[in-house]
Tab-separated table of C-alpha atoms in Angstrom:
chain	number	residue	atom	x	y	z
U	1183	UNK	CA	123.634	226.190	-109.569
U	1184	UNK	CA	119.913	228.521	-109.702
U	1185	UNK	CA	118.286	224.960	-109.596
U	1186	UNK	CA	120.254	223.312	-106.726
U	1187	UNK	CA	121.014	226.293	-104.505
U	1188	UNK	CA	117.433	225.563	-102.149
U	1189	UNK	CA	119.108	222.516	-101.885
U	1190	UNK	CA	122.200	223.854	-100.507
U	1191	UNK	CA	120.329	226.332	-97.890
U	1192	UNK	CA	118.240	222.903	-96.898
U	1193	UNK	CA	121.834	221.013	-95.873
U	1194	UNK	CA	123.217	224.286	-94.017
U	1195	UNK	CA	119.507	224.448	-92.236
U	1196	UNK	CA	120.251	220.334	-91.578
U	1197	UNK	CA	123.787	221.430	-90.228
U	1198	UNK	CA	122.332	224.415	-88.153
U	1199	UNK	CA	120.044	221.984	-86.645
U	1200	UNK	CA	122.381	219.087	-86.063
U	1201	UNK	CA	125.396	221.728	-84.474
U	1202	UNK	CA	122.786	222.732	-81.527
U	1203	UNK	CA	123.723	219.885	-79.768
U	1204	UNK	CA	127.539	220.396	-79.429
U	1205	UNK	CA	126.776	223.753	-79.206
U	1206	UNK	CA	125.604	223.217	-75.925
U	1207	UNK	CA	127.544	220.328	-74.736
U	1208	UNK	CA	124.227	218.151	-75.311
U	1209	UNK	CA	126.534	215.643	-76.556
U	1210	UNK	CA	126.287	211.849	-75.243
U	1211	UNK	CA	129.570	210.471	-74.129
U	1212	UNK	CA	129.663	206.945	-72.403
U	1213	UNK	CA	131.857	204.178	-71.948
U	1214	UNK	CA	131.246	203.315	-75.774
U	1215	UNK	CA	132.567	206.900	-77.007
U	1216	UNK	CA	134.744	206.896	-74.627
U	1217	UNK	CA	136.195	203.848	-75.967
U	1218	UNK	CA	136.388	204.693	-79.597
U	1219	UNK	CA	137.860	207.973	-78.748
U	1220	UNK	CA	141.111	206.105	-77.484
U	1221	UNK	CA	140.708	204.006	-80.383
U	1222	UNK	CA	140.791	207.008	-82.423
U	1223	UNK	CA	143.423	208.451	-80.709
U	1224	UNK	CA	145.903	205.985	-81.483
U	1225	UNK	CA	144.918	205.407	-84.890
U	1226	UNK	CA	146.009	208.950	-85.342
U	1227	UNK	CA	149.249	208.165	-84.271
U	1228	UNK	CA	149.621	205.962	-86.814
U	1229	UNK	CA	148.500	202.615	-85.148
U	1230	UNK	CA	146.600	201.188	-87.976
U	1231	UNK	CA	143.280	199.463	-87.331
U	1232	UNK	CA	141.497	196.515	-89.228
U	1233	UNK	CA	138.895	195.678	-85.932
U	1234	UNK	CA	135.985	197.938	-85.140
U	1235	UNK	CA	133.919	198.275	-82.014
U	1236	UNK	CA	132.636	195.460	-79.784
U	1237	UNK	CA	129.146	194.480	-79.785
U	1238	UNK	CA	126.810	193.871	-77.380
U	1239	UNK	CA	127.295	190.240	-77.873
U	1240	UNK	CA	130.714	188.413	-76.992
U	1241	UNK	CA	133.223	187.919	-79.726
U	1242	UNK	CA	131.185	189.830	-82.694
U	1243	UNK	CA	132.882	193.440	-84.115
U	1244	UNK	CA	130.993	196.244	-86.085
U	1245	UNK	CA	133.499	197.081	-88.855
U	1246	UNK	CA	135.985	199.780	-88.353
U	1247	UNK	CA	134.586	202.290	-91.151
U	1248	UNK	CA	133.345	204.384	-88.822
U	1249	UNK	CA	137.171	205.044	-87.182
U	1250	UNK	CA	138.328	206.026	-90.084
U	1251	UNK	CA	135.020	208.564	-90.741
U	1252	UNK	CA	135.204	209.889	-87.547
U	1253	UNK	CA	138.919	210.944	-87.258
U	1254	UNK	CA	138.887	213.970	-88.921
U	1255	UNK	CA	136.691	215.414	-86.515
U	1256	UNK	CA	138.700	213.890	-83.747
U	1257	UNK	CA	142.200	214.996	-85.765
U	1258	UNK	CA	140.630	218.577	-85.785
U	1259	UNK	CA	139.516	218.812	-82.201
U	1260	UNK	CA	142.456	217.575	-80.823
U	1261	UNK	CA	140.680	214.789	-78.907
U	1262	UNK	CA	137.385	216.883	-78.473
U	1263	UNK	CA	133.933	214.743	-78.711
U	1264	UNK	CA	132.362	217.919	-79.179
U	1265	UNK	CA	134.570	219.019	-82.812
U	1266	UNK	CA	134.047	214.904	-83.865
U	1267	UNK	CA	130.237	215.412	-82.865
U	1268	UNK	CA	130.165	219.009	-84.898
U	1269	UNK	CA	131.795	216.614	-88.291
U	1270	UNK	CA	129.508	214.168	-87.612
U	1271	UNK	CA	126.865	215.972	-88.322
U	1272	UNK	CA	128.183	217.712	-91.044
U	1273	UNK	CA	128.418	214.178	-92.682
U	1274	UNK	CA	124.897	213.209	-91.661
U	1275	UNK	CA	124.135	216.169	-93.038
U	1276	UNK	CA	124.728	215.552	-96.703
U	1277	UNK	CA	122.276	212.745	-96.597
U	1278	UNK	CA	119.772	216.174	-97.688
U	1279	UNK	CA	121.400	215.299	-101.020
U	1280	UNK	CA	120.835	211.568	-101.140
U	1281	UNK	CA	117.124	212.146	-100.388
U	1282	UNK	CA	116.828	214.209	-103.500
U	1283	UNK	CA	119.036	212.157	-105.520
U	1284	UNK	CA	116.431	209.158	-104.552
U	1285	UNK	CA	113.444	211.288	-104.310
U	1286	UNK	CA	113.554	214.145	-106.357
U	1287	UNK	CA	111.927	216.008	-104.296
U	1288	UNK	CA	113.625	218.838	-102.075
U	1289	UNK	CA	110.372	218.971	-99.603
U	1290	UNK	CA	111.497	215.519	-98.908
U	1291	UNK	CA	115.237	216.789	-98.345
U	1292	UNK	CA	113.738	219.490	-96.223
U	1293	UNK	CA	111.594	216.536	-93.893
U	1294	UNK	CA	114.755	214.874	-92.915
U	1295	UNK	CA	117.112	218.110	-92.639
U	1296	UNK	CA	114.288	218.421	-89.606
U	1297	UNK	CA	113.362	214.829	-88.762
U	1298	UNK	CA	113.466	214.804	-84.898
U	1299	UNK	CA	115.193	211.036	-85.617
U	1300	UNK	CA	117.637	212.285	-87.781
U	1301	UNK	CA	119.044	214.714	-85.862
U	1302	UNK	CA	119.431	212.585	-82.945
U	1303	UNK	CA	121.024	210.430	-85.104
U	1304	UNK	CA	123.226	212.886	-86.555
U	1305	UNK	CA	125.820	213.623	-83.340
U	1306	UNK	CA	125.320	210.221	-81.261
U	1307	UNK	CA	128.982	209.569	-81.871
U	1308	UNK	CA	128.305	205.554	-82.729
U	1309	UNK	CA	129.145	203.900	-85.749
U	1310	UNK	CA	125.086	203.030	-86.367
U	1311	UNK	CA	124.771	206.784	-87.138
U	1312	UNK	CA	126.780	206.118	-90.819
U	1313	UNK	CA	123.744	203.819	-91.816
U	1314	UNK	CA	121.851	206.891	-92.225
U	1315	UNK	CA	123.563	207.064	-95.437
U	1316	UNK	CA	124.738	203.816	-96.249
U	1317	UNK	CA	120.787	201.764	-95.844
U	1318	UNK	CA	119.290	204.771	-98.401
U	1319	UNK	CA	122.171	203.569	-100.991
U	1320	UNK	CA	121.701	200.251	-100.481
U	1321	UNK	CA	118.011	200.730	-101.089
U	1322	UNK	CA	118.691	203.162	-104.391
U	1323	UNK	CA	121.366	200.313	-105.202
U	1324	UNK	CA	117.992	197.678	-105.019
U	1325	UNK	CA	116.327	199.825	-107.139
U	1326	UNK	CA	118.379	200.817	-109.860
U	1327	UNK	CA	119.017	197.418	-110.042
U	1328	UNK	CA	115.242	196.110	-110.374
U	1329	UNK	CA	115.428	198.957	-113.152
U	1330	UNK	CA	118.079	196.795	-115.110
U	1331	UNK	CA	120.904	199.666	-114.400
U	1332	UNK	CA	124.423	197.902	-114.882
U	1333	UNK	CA	125.855	199.604	-111.677
U	1334	UNK	CA	122.873	198.910	-109.396
U	1335	UNK	CA	124.311	195.387	-108.269
U	1336	UNK	CA	127.806	197.005	-107.341
U	1337	UNK	CA	125.898	199.952	-105.491
U	1338	UNK	CA	123.979	197.630	-103.662
U	1339	UNK	CA	126.693	195.389	-102.440
U	1340	UNK	CA	129.299	198.477	-101.575
U	1341	UNK	CA	126.228	200.347	-99.615
U	1342	UNK	CA	125.192	196.892	-97.878
U	1343	UNK	CA	128.921	196.058	-96.899
U	1344	UNK	CA	128.774	199.589	-95.896
U	1345	UNK	CA	125.836	199.335	-93.745
U	1346	UNK	CA	127.409	196.320	-92.169
U	1347	UNK	CA	130.607	197.771	-91.065
U	1348	UNK	CA	127.965	200.372	-88.944
U	1349	UNK	CA	126.296	198.163	-87.614
U	1350	UNK	CA	127.289	193.763	-88.019
U	1351	UNK	CA	123.275	193.340	-87.484
U	1352	UNK	CA	122.727	195.366	-90.551
U	1353	UNK	CA	123.279	191.993	-92.555
U	1354	UNK	CA	119.627	191.024	-92.377
U	1355	UNK	CA	119.459	193.659	-95.231
U	1356	UNK	CA	121.030	190.344	-96.950
U	1357	UNK	CA	118.049	188.486	-97.459
U	1358	UNK	CA	116.021	191.106	-99.170
U	1359	UNK	CA	118.023	190.417	-101.923
U	1360	UNK	CA	117.430	186.969	-101.976
U	1361	UNK	CA	113.933	187.276	-101.839
U	1362	UNK	CA	114.017	189.622	-104.806
U	1363	UNK	CA	115.775	187.831	-106.955
U	1364	UNK	CA	113.315	184.682	-105.750
U	1365	UNK	CA	110.458	186.190	-106.893
U	1366	UNK	CA	112.850	187.462	-110.374
U	1367	UNK	CA	112.320	191.356	-109.470
U	1368	UNK	CA	116.217	191.590	-109.872
U	1369	UNK	CA	118.056	190.049	-113.116
U	1370	UNK	CA	120.792	187.607	-111.288
U	1371	UNK	CA	122.843	186.922	-114.013
U	1372	UNK	CA	126.710	185.984	-114.131
U	1373	UNK	CA	127.380	189.886	-114.074
U	1374	UNK	CA	125.326	191.232	-111.734
U	1375	UNK	CA	126.091	188.296	-109.441
U	1376	UNK	CA	129.759	188.846	-109.509
U	1377	UNK	CA	129.165	192.747	-108.925
U	1378	UNK	CA	127.582	192.439	-106.394
U	1379	UNK	CA	129.383	189.360	-104.531
U	1380	UNK	CA	132.518	191.564	-105.426
U	1381	UNK	CA	131.383	194.860	-104.009
U	1382	UNK	CA	130.162	193.548	-100.564
U	1383	UNK	CA	133.104	191.750	-99.978
U	1384	UNK	CA	135.039	195.103	-101.165
U	1385	UNK	CA	133.262	196.489	-98.869
U	1386	UNK	CA	133.767	194.050	-96.074
U	1387	UNK	CA	137.452	193.249	-97.006
U	1388	UNK	CA	138.398	194.676	-93.574
U	1389	UNK	CA	135.806	192.441	-91.407
U	1390	UNK	CA	137.298	189.502	-93.265
U	1391	UNK	CA	140.694	190.507	-92.907
U	1392	UNK	CA	140.381	190.867	-89.180
U	1393	UNK	CA	138.228	187.395	-88.526
U	1394	UNK	CA	141.297	185.623	-90.593
U	1395	UNK	CA	143.896	188.053	-88.061
U	1396	UNK	CA	142.276	187.265	-84.508
U	1397	UNK	CA	141.380	183.674	-85.424
U	1398	UNK	CA	137.724	184.296	-86.627
U	1399	UNK	CA	136.241	185.355	-83.230
U	1400	UNK	CA	132.991	185.617	-84.964
U	1401	UNK	CA	131.976	181.365	-85.007
U	1402	UNK	CA	132.262	181.756	-81.158
U	1403	UNK	CA	129.980	184.654	-81.260
U	1404	UNK	CA	127.498	182.446	-83.155
U	1405	UNK	CA	127.116	180.226	-80.436
U	1406	UNK	CA	126.745	182.563	-78.026
U	1407	UNK	CA	124.597	184.604	-79.823
U	1408	UNK	CA	122.405	181.422	-80.408
U	1409	UNK	CA	122.786	180.172	-76.805
U	1410	UNK	CA	122.375	183.594	-74.974
U	1411	UNK	CA	118.743	184.822	-76.986
U	1412	UNK	CA	118.049	182.863	-80.242
U	1413	UNK	CA	113.962	181.678	-78.853
U	1414	UNK	CA	114.629	182.552	-75.517
U	1415	UNK	CA	112.529	186.141	-76.656
U	1416	UNK	CA	109.274	185.252	-76.057
U	1417	UNK	CA	106.701	185.713	-79.069
U	1418	UNK	CA	104.521	187.761	-77.144
U	1419	UNK	CA	107.644	190.526	-76.552
U	1420	UNK	CA	108.791	190.517	-80.213
U	1421	UNK	CA	105.388	191.038	-81.609
U	1422	UNK	CA	105.485	194.194	-78.788
U	1423	UNK	CA	108.895	195.216	-79.559
U	1424	UNK	CA	107.812	194.865	-83.447
U	1425	UNK	CA	104.602	197.099	-83.063
U	1426	UNK	CA	106.707	199.454	-80.876
U	1427	UNK	CA	109.541	200.137	-83.525
U	1428	UNK	CA	107.293	200.408	-86.166
U	1429	UNK	CA	105.835	203.288	-84.647
U	1430	UNK	CA	108.738	204.584	-83.699
U	1431	UNK	CA	109.996	204.422	-87.318
U	1432	UNK	CA	107.221	206.798	-88.376
U	1433	UNK	CA	105.977	209.270	-85.710
U	1434	UNK	CA	109.985	210.119	-84.698
U	1435	UNK	CA	110.364	210.965	-88.572
U	1436	UNK	CA	106.880	212.397	-88.958
U	1437	UNK	CA	104.607	213.384	-85.637
U	1438	UNK	CA	107.407	213.457	-82.863
U	1439	UNK	CA	104.939	215.309	-80.688
U	1440	UNK	CA	102.054	212.390	-81.200
U	1441	UNK	CA	104.087	208.992	-80.972
U	1442	UNK	CA	101.189	207.065	-80.026
U	1443	UNK	CA	99.629	207.658	-83.633
U	1444	UNK	CA	102.824	206.353	-85.315
U	1445	UNK	CA	100.820	202.855	-85.678
U	1446	UNK	CA	98.421	204.062	-87.300
U	1447	UNK	CA	100.309	206.677	-89.280
U	1448	UNK	CA	102.913	204.041	-91.118
U	1449	UNK	CA	99.414	201.106	-91.647
U	1450	UNK	CA	97.423	204.290	-93.845
U	1451	UNK	CA	100.739	205.507	-95.592
U	1452	UNK	CA	101.085	202.172	-96.847
U	1453	UNK	CA	97.845	201.668	-97.675
U	1454	UNK	CA	97.573	205.124	-99.799
U	1455	UNK	CA	100.818	204.125	-101.155
U	1456	UNK	CA	99.411	200.682	-102.512
U	1457	UNK	CA	96.299	202.444	-103.978
U	1458	UNK	CA	97.663	204.819	-105.505
U	1459	UNK	CA	100.836	202.832	-107.325
U	1460	UNK	CA	102.899	205.950	-107.971
U	1461	UNK	CA	105.671	203.504	-108.548
U	1462	UNK	CA	104.803	200.106	-108.826
U	1463	UNK	CA	108.644	198.362	-109.357
U	1464	UNK	CA	109.170	200.333	-105.865
U	1465	UNK	CA	106.802	198.439	-104.224
U	1466	UNK	CA	108.824	194.837	-103.601
U	1467	UNK	CA	111.650	196.779	-102.075
U	1468	UNK	CA	109.192	199.039	-99.582
U	1469	UNK	CA	107.565	196.611	-98.232
U	1470	UNK	CA	110.516	193.650	-97.907
U	1471	UNK	CA	112.354	197.128	-96.023
U	1472	UNK	CA	109.617	197.883	-93.499
U	1473	UNK	CA	109.763	193.952	-92.169
U	1474	UNK	CA	113.130	193.010	-92.788
U	1475	UNK	CA	114.580	194.174	-89.466
U	1476	UNK	CA	111.359	192.062	-88.328
U	1477	UNK	CA	113.250	188.574	-87.614
U	1478	UNK	CA	116.428	190.031	-86.355
U	1479	UNK	CA	114.417	191.023	-83.248
U	1480	UNK	CA	115.305	187.196	-81.640
U	1481	UNK	CA	119.011	187.528	-82.273
U	1482	UNK	CA	119.824	190.676	-80.231
U	1483	UNK	CA	118.259	192.980	-81.452
U	1484	UNK	CA	115.195	193.749	-79.415
U	1485	UNK	CA	117.778	195.113	-77.336
U	1486	UNK	CA	118.712	198.193	-80.069
U	1487	UNK	CA	116.639	200.811	-79.988
U	1488	UNK	CA	118.584	201.823	-83.832
U	1489	UNK	CA	118.027	198.591	-85.280
U	1490	UNK	CA	115.782	200.524	-88.166
U	1491	UNK	CA	118.460	203.331	-89.076
U	1492	UNK	CA	118.717	204.214	-92.067
U	1493	UNK	CA	114.451	202.912	-92.563
U	1494	UNK	CA	113.188	206.826	-92.877
U	1495	UNK	CA	114.154	207.105	-96.335
U	1496	UNK	CA	111.221	204.081	-96.895
U	1497	UNK	CA	109.062	206.010	-94.747
U	1498	UNK	CA	109.862	208.978	-97.571
U	1499	UNK	CA	108.750	206.345	-99.598
U	1500	UNK	CA	105.358	206.558	-98.846
U	1501	UNK	CA	104.752	209.914	-98.288
U	1502	UNK	CA	106.112	211.149	-101.810
U	1503	UNK	CA	102.641	210.863	-103.127
U	1504	UNK	CA	101.523	212.719	-100.593
U	1505	UNK	CA	99.635	216.323	-101.249
U	1506	UNK	CA	101.618	219.538	-99.754
U	1507	UNK	CA	99.461	219.906	-97.113
U	1508	UNK	CA	100.011	216.380	-95.164
U	1509	UNK	CA	104.011	217.007	-95.777
U	1510	UNK	CA	103.469	220.350	-94.333
U	1511	UNK	CA	101.643	218.813	-91.472
U	1512	UNK	CA	104.828	216.839	-91.473
U	1513	UNK	CA	107.268	219.683	-91.437
U	1514	UNK	CA	105.545	221.949	-88.788
U	1515	UNK	CA	105.525	218.784	-85.719
U	1516	UNK	CA	109.450	218.129	-86.267
U	1517	UNK	CA	109.886	221.642	-86.565
U	1518	UNK	CA	107.910	222.540	-83.043
U	1519	UNK	CA	109.225	219.386	-81.564
U	1520	UNK	CA	112.853	220.448	-82.129
U	1521	UNK	CA	112.314	223.768	-80.557
U	1522	UNK	CA	111.257	221.855	-77.117
U	1523	UNK	CA	113.825	219.678	-76.967
U	1524	UNK	CA	116.796	220.553	-79.469
U	1525	UNK	CA	118.726	222.148	-76.491
U	1526	UNK	CA	118.015	219.533	-74.183
U	1527	UNK	CA	120.454	216.207	-74.564
U	1528	UNK	CA	120.132	213.585	-76.573
U	1529	UNK	CA	117.626	210.837	-75.782
U	1530	UNK	CA	116.815	208.678	-77.851
U	1531	UNK	CA	119.719	205.975	-77.616
U	1532	UNK	CA	121.239	206.566	-74.287
U	1533	UNK	CA	119.960	205.014	-71.129
U	1534	UNK	CA	121.957	206.827	-68.712
U	1535	UNK	CA	120.211	210.511	-70.098
U	1536	UNK	CA	122.993	212.336	-68.357
U	1537	UNK	CA	126.496	210.752	-69.368
U	1538	UNK	CA	126.589	214.170	-71.519
U	1539	UNK	CA	129.586	216.737	-72.217
U	1540	UNK	CA	127.623	219.110	-70.519
U	1541	UNK	CA	127.367	217.523	-67.345
U	1542	UNK	CA	130.588	215.336	-67.457
U	1543	UNK	CA	132.725	218.359	-67.736
U	1544	UNK	CA	130.911	220.634	-64.456
U	1545	UNK	CA	131.470	217.826	-62.542
U	1546	UNK	CA	135.230	217.589	-63.399
U	1547	UNK	CA	135.367	221.113	-62.924
U	1548	UNK	CA	133.850	221.058	-59.522
U	1549	UNK	CA	136.294	217.819	-58.770
U	1550	UNK	CA	139.605	220.248	-59.828
U	1551	UNK	CA	138.116	224.067	-58.079
U	1552	UNK	CA	137.656	221.499	-54.878
U	1553	UNK	CA	141.348	219.980	-54.858
U	1554	UNK	CA	142.735	223.737	-55.056
U	1555	UNK	CA	145.184	222.809	-57.150
U	1556	UNK	CA	146.822	219.724	-54.589
U	1557	UNK	CA	147.045	216.480	-55.909
U	1558	UNK	CA	143.615	213.710	-55.645
U	1559	UNK	CA	142.415	210.937	-55.792
U	1560	UNK	CA	139.701	209.368	-57.803
U	1561	UNK	CA	137.219	206.448	-57.772
U	1562	UNK	CA	134.123	206.296	-60.146
U	1563	UNK	CA	130.707	203.889	-59.665
U	1564	UNK	CA	130.336	202.972	-63.540
U	1565	UNK	CA	128.569	201.193	-66.322
U	1566	UNK	CA	130.217	199.308	-66.946
U	1567	UNK	CA	131.019	197.807	-63.848
U	1568	UNK	CA	134.566	198.941	-62.052
U	1569	UNK	CA	135.548	200.882	-65.684
U	1570	UNK	CA	137.435	204.014	-65.919
U	1571	UNK	CA	137.230	204.442	-69.321
U	1572	UNK	CA	135.165	207.570	-69.654
U	1573	UNK	CA	136.553	209.326	-66.894
U	1574	UNK	CA	140.337	208.693	-67.674
U	1575	UNK	CA	139.199	209.932	-71.215
U	1576	UNK	CA	137.803	212.998	-70.385
U	1577	UNK	CA	140.465	213.991	-67.539
U	1578	UNK	CA	143.305	212.904	-69.912
U	1579	UNK	CA	141.386	215.498	-72.861
U	1580	UNK	CA	139.783	217.944	-70.351
U	1581	UNK	CA	141.776	218.252	-67.338
U	1582	UNK	CA	145.312	217.917	-67.909
U	1583	UNK	CA	144.793	220.433	-71.255
U	1584	UNK	CA	142.695	222.879	-68.633
U	1585	UNK	CA	144.433	222.504	-65.425
U	1586	UNK	CA	147.881	220.708	-65.980
U	1587	UNK	CA	147.921	217.473	-64.334
U	1588	UNK	CA	146.033	214.608	-63.545
U	1589	UNK	CA	144.138	212.705	-60.337
U	1590	UNK	CA	145.458	209.481	-59.432
U	1591	UNK	CA	143.422	206.666	-59.298
U	1592	UNK	CA	142.677	204.313	-55.902
U	1593	UNK	CA	139.659	202.177	-57.644
U	1594	UNK	CA	140.138	198.571	-58.781
U	1595	UNK	CA	142.814	197.846	-61.383
U	1596	UNK	CA	142.528	199.135	-64.497
U	1597	UNK	CA	145.095	196.944	-65.953
U	1598	UNK	CA	144.005	196.039	-69.891
U	1599	UNK	CA	141.272	199.000	-69.995
U	1600	UNK	CA	141.633	201.930	-72.556
U	1601	UNK	CA	142.894	204.562	-70.395
U	1602	UNK	CA	144.356	202.707	-67.506
U	1603	UNK	CA	147.558	205.325	-67.136
U	1604	UNK	CA	145.914	207.005	-64.059
U	1605	UNK	CA	148.597	206.225	-60.784
U	1606	UNK	CA	148.332	205.076	-57.312
U	1607	UNK	CA	148.163	208.135	-54.915
U	1608	UNK	CA	151.151	208.192	-52.928
U	1609	UNK	CA	151.565	208.034	-49.206
U	1610	UNK	CA	149.410	211.549	-47.525
U	1611	UNK	CA	147.046	212.212	-50.722
U	1612	UNK	CA	144.725	214.464	-48.867
U	1613	UNK	CA	141.948	214.993	-51.238
U	1614	UNK	CA	139.820	212.167	-52.225
U	1615	UNK	CA	136.472	212.097	-54.681
U	1616	UNK	CA	134.316	209.275	-55.640
U	1617	UNK	CA	131.917	210.064	-59.051
U	1618	UNK	CA	129.113	207.636	-59.354
U	1619	UNK	CA	127.260	207.843	-62.787
U	1620	UNK	CA	123.735	207.883	-63.324
U	1621	UNK	CA	122.386	204.849	-61.557
U	1622	UNK	CA	120.425	203.323	-65.076
U	1623	UNK	CA	122.006	200.651	-65.157
U	1624	UNK	CA	123.637	200.805	-62.001
U	1625	UNK	CA	121.551	198.943	-59.079
U	1626	UNK	CA	121.965	200.493	-55.458
U	1627	UNK	CA	122.850	197.546	-53.662
U	1628	UNK	CA	126.112	198.022	-56.080
U	1629	UNK	CA	126.715	201.525	-55.526
U	1630	UNK	CA	126.495	200.643	-51.463
U	1631	UNK	CA	128.786	198.452	-51.438
U	1632	UNK	CA	131.410	200.283	-53.782
U	1633	UNK	CA	131.204	202.778	-51.186
U	1634	UNK	CA	131.603	200.259	-48.515
U	1635	UNK	CA	134.885	199.652	-49.922
U	1636	UNK	CA	135.665	203.548	-50.433
U	1637	UNK	CA	135.246	203.922	-46.497
U	1638	UNK	CA	138.887	201.672	-46.736
U	1639	UNK	CA	140.438	204.533	-48.421
U	1640	UNK	CA	138.561	207.654	-47.303
U	1641	UNK	CA	135.985	209.688	-45.354
U	1642	UNK	CA	132.617	211.439	-46.505
U	1643	UNK	CA	132.169	215.361	-46.353
U	1644	UNK	CA	129.790	216.072	-48.802
U	1645	UNK	CA	128.697	215.752	-52.285
U	1646	UNK	CA	127.638	217.806	-55.624
U	1647	UNK	CA	125.033	216.943	-58.290
U	1648	UNK	CA	125.363	217.541	-62.082
U	1649	UNK	CA	122.268	216.382	-63.467
U	1650	UNK	CA	122.151	212.493	-62.685
U	1651	UNK	CA	126.278	212.418	-62.030
U	1652	UNK	CA	127.088	212.511	-58.325
U	1653	UNK	CA	130.259	213.842	-56.986
U	1654	UNK	CA	131.697	213.303	-53.304
U	1655	UNK	CA	134.257	214.989	-51.841
U	1656	UNK	CA	136.052	212.696	-49.080
U	1657	UNK	CA	139.307	213.054	-47.018
U	1658	UNK	CA	141.777	210.351	-47.515
U	1659	UNK	CA	142.676	208.219	-44.196
């Protein structure tokens, strides 16, 4: 107990830092988060799910694991995304113990605790956040396999399957196993292969069942993916994105204050690692891992800012031989950066920077205050266009519980969308509101056309801003 007590303190520090985001209301909550919150709500009411969140590529779906991992948070919070974020912060803080188990250095566990990138993933209510635990486990399994440990293939298979559950495009890790086997770095026997294959199939079994039940939609998804992206992404753009993502991986975990040095830091650490030869058995795993994601850029990965999720463990392995002074510099850099940014929003992955709970609930409170207890009708300009899922969830979870009633809805039909329970306003309704999301992803001409449509229902009075969220108060015609 005395030996591991400092590690427990590091875990508490990790959770404390991650909890600052939900404590200040700076948790991203846009369409993807609202969609998942509705699904988890149905799950908690007994509607068992086997199909996970949809991807940006039609007919592809992530695994369902995320819904079950995040469900206790929504259950504890009675639907609150903030409590769900606290829960996710707790789960991802457990990575402190995983990092220590892999590196055997408490200083690197501390670096994980204060890493800016890891705190951003920690409360990002998205399936990909699970990869900060599953991907390091995959590399641990590979290393055990390489060392001849009998459970290495099973650990690698289970964690690879869990990573694919977290994000289907994490399948790009599979070729690493094939390359290591091809160069005889890992032993492929009947026993090891059966353990690995069985473990992958077990971990992805819900995805396989989902494919069978819903008619193998990924067949069409693969065709769509290849026709939409494939070789359509220019080589120069792939190179630029590769350099950028490689630099982000190192800078956001080591020197977030100096992102322009990310690529240089990464190259220098890699050279130093190879020259010092601290653990030759790690070489093929580290090198393969650092380039494994690059081919995925040609197949949709170029639009994924989290394609390197979980690869921080390779960064820490490169840092492992470094002296205490260098590691201290990395620690101080992250701590200083967090001190200046932890009270601001999760900006690393969100396109619409002000789609955070704090601003959204302020907008909801404003609308109810302007309604003065009277019935009112709502319309929204959203991303995706004409889908009111985000605001329907916020009004159902927060607005109704706090103010005792829901708004009516006079926008485009929401039939078939999650959160389509808002009714059309009855004749005589006078209080009308239009809520416009941050304009990133919303072209100005689209908004203007939307407001022109609104003129059929109401006339403009005044507006209020909540960050980049705009609320128009209007009078019904």
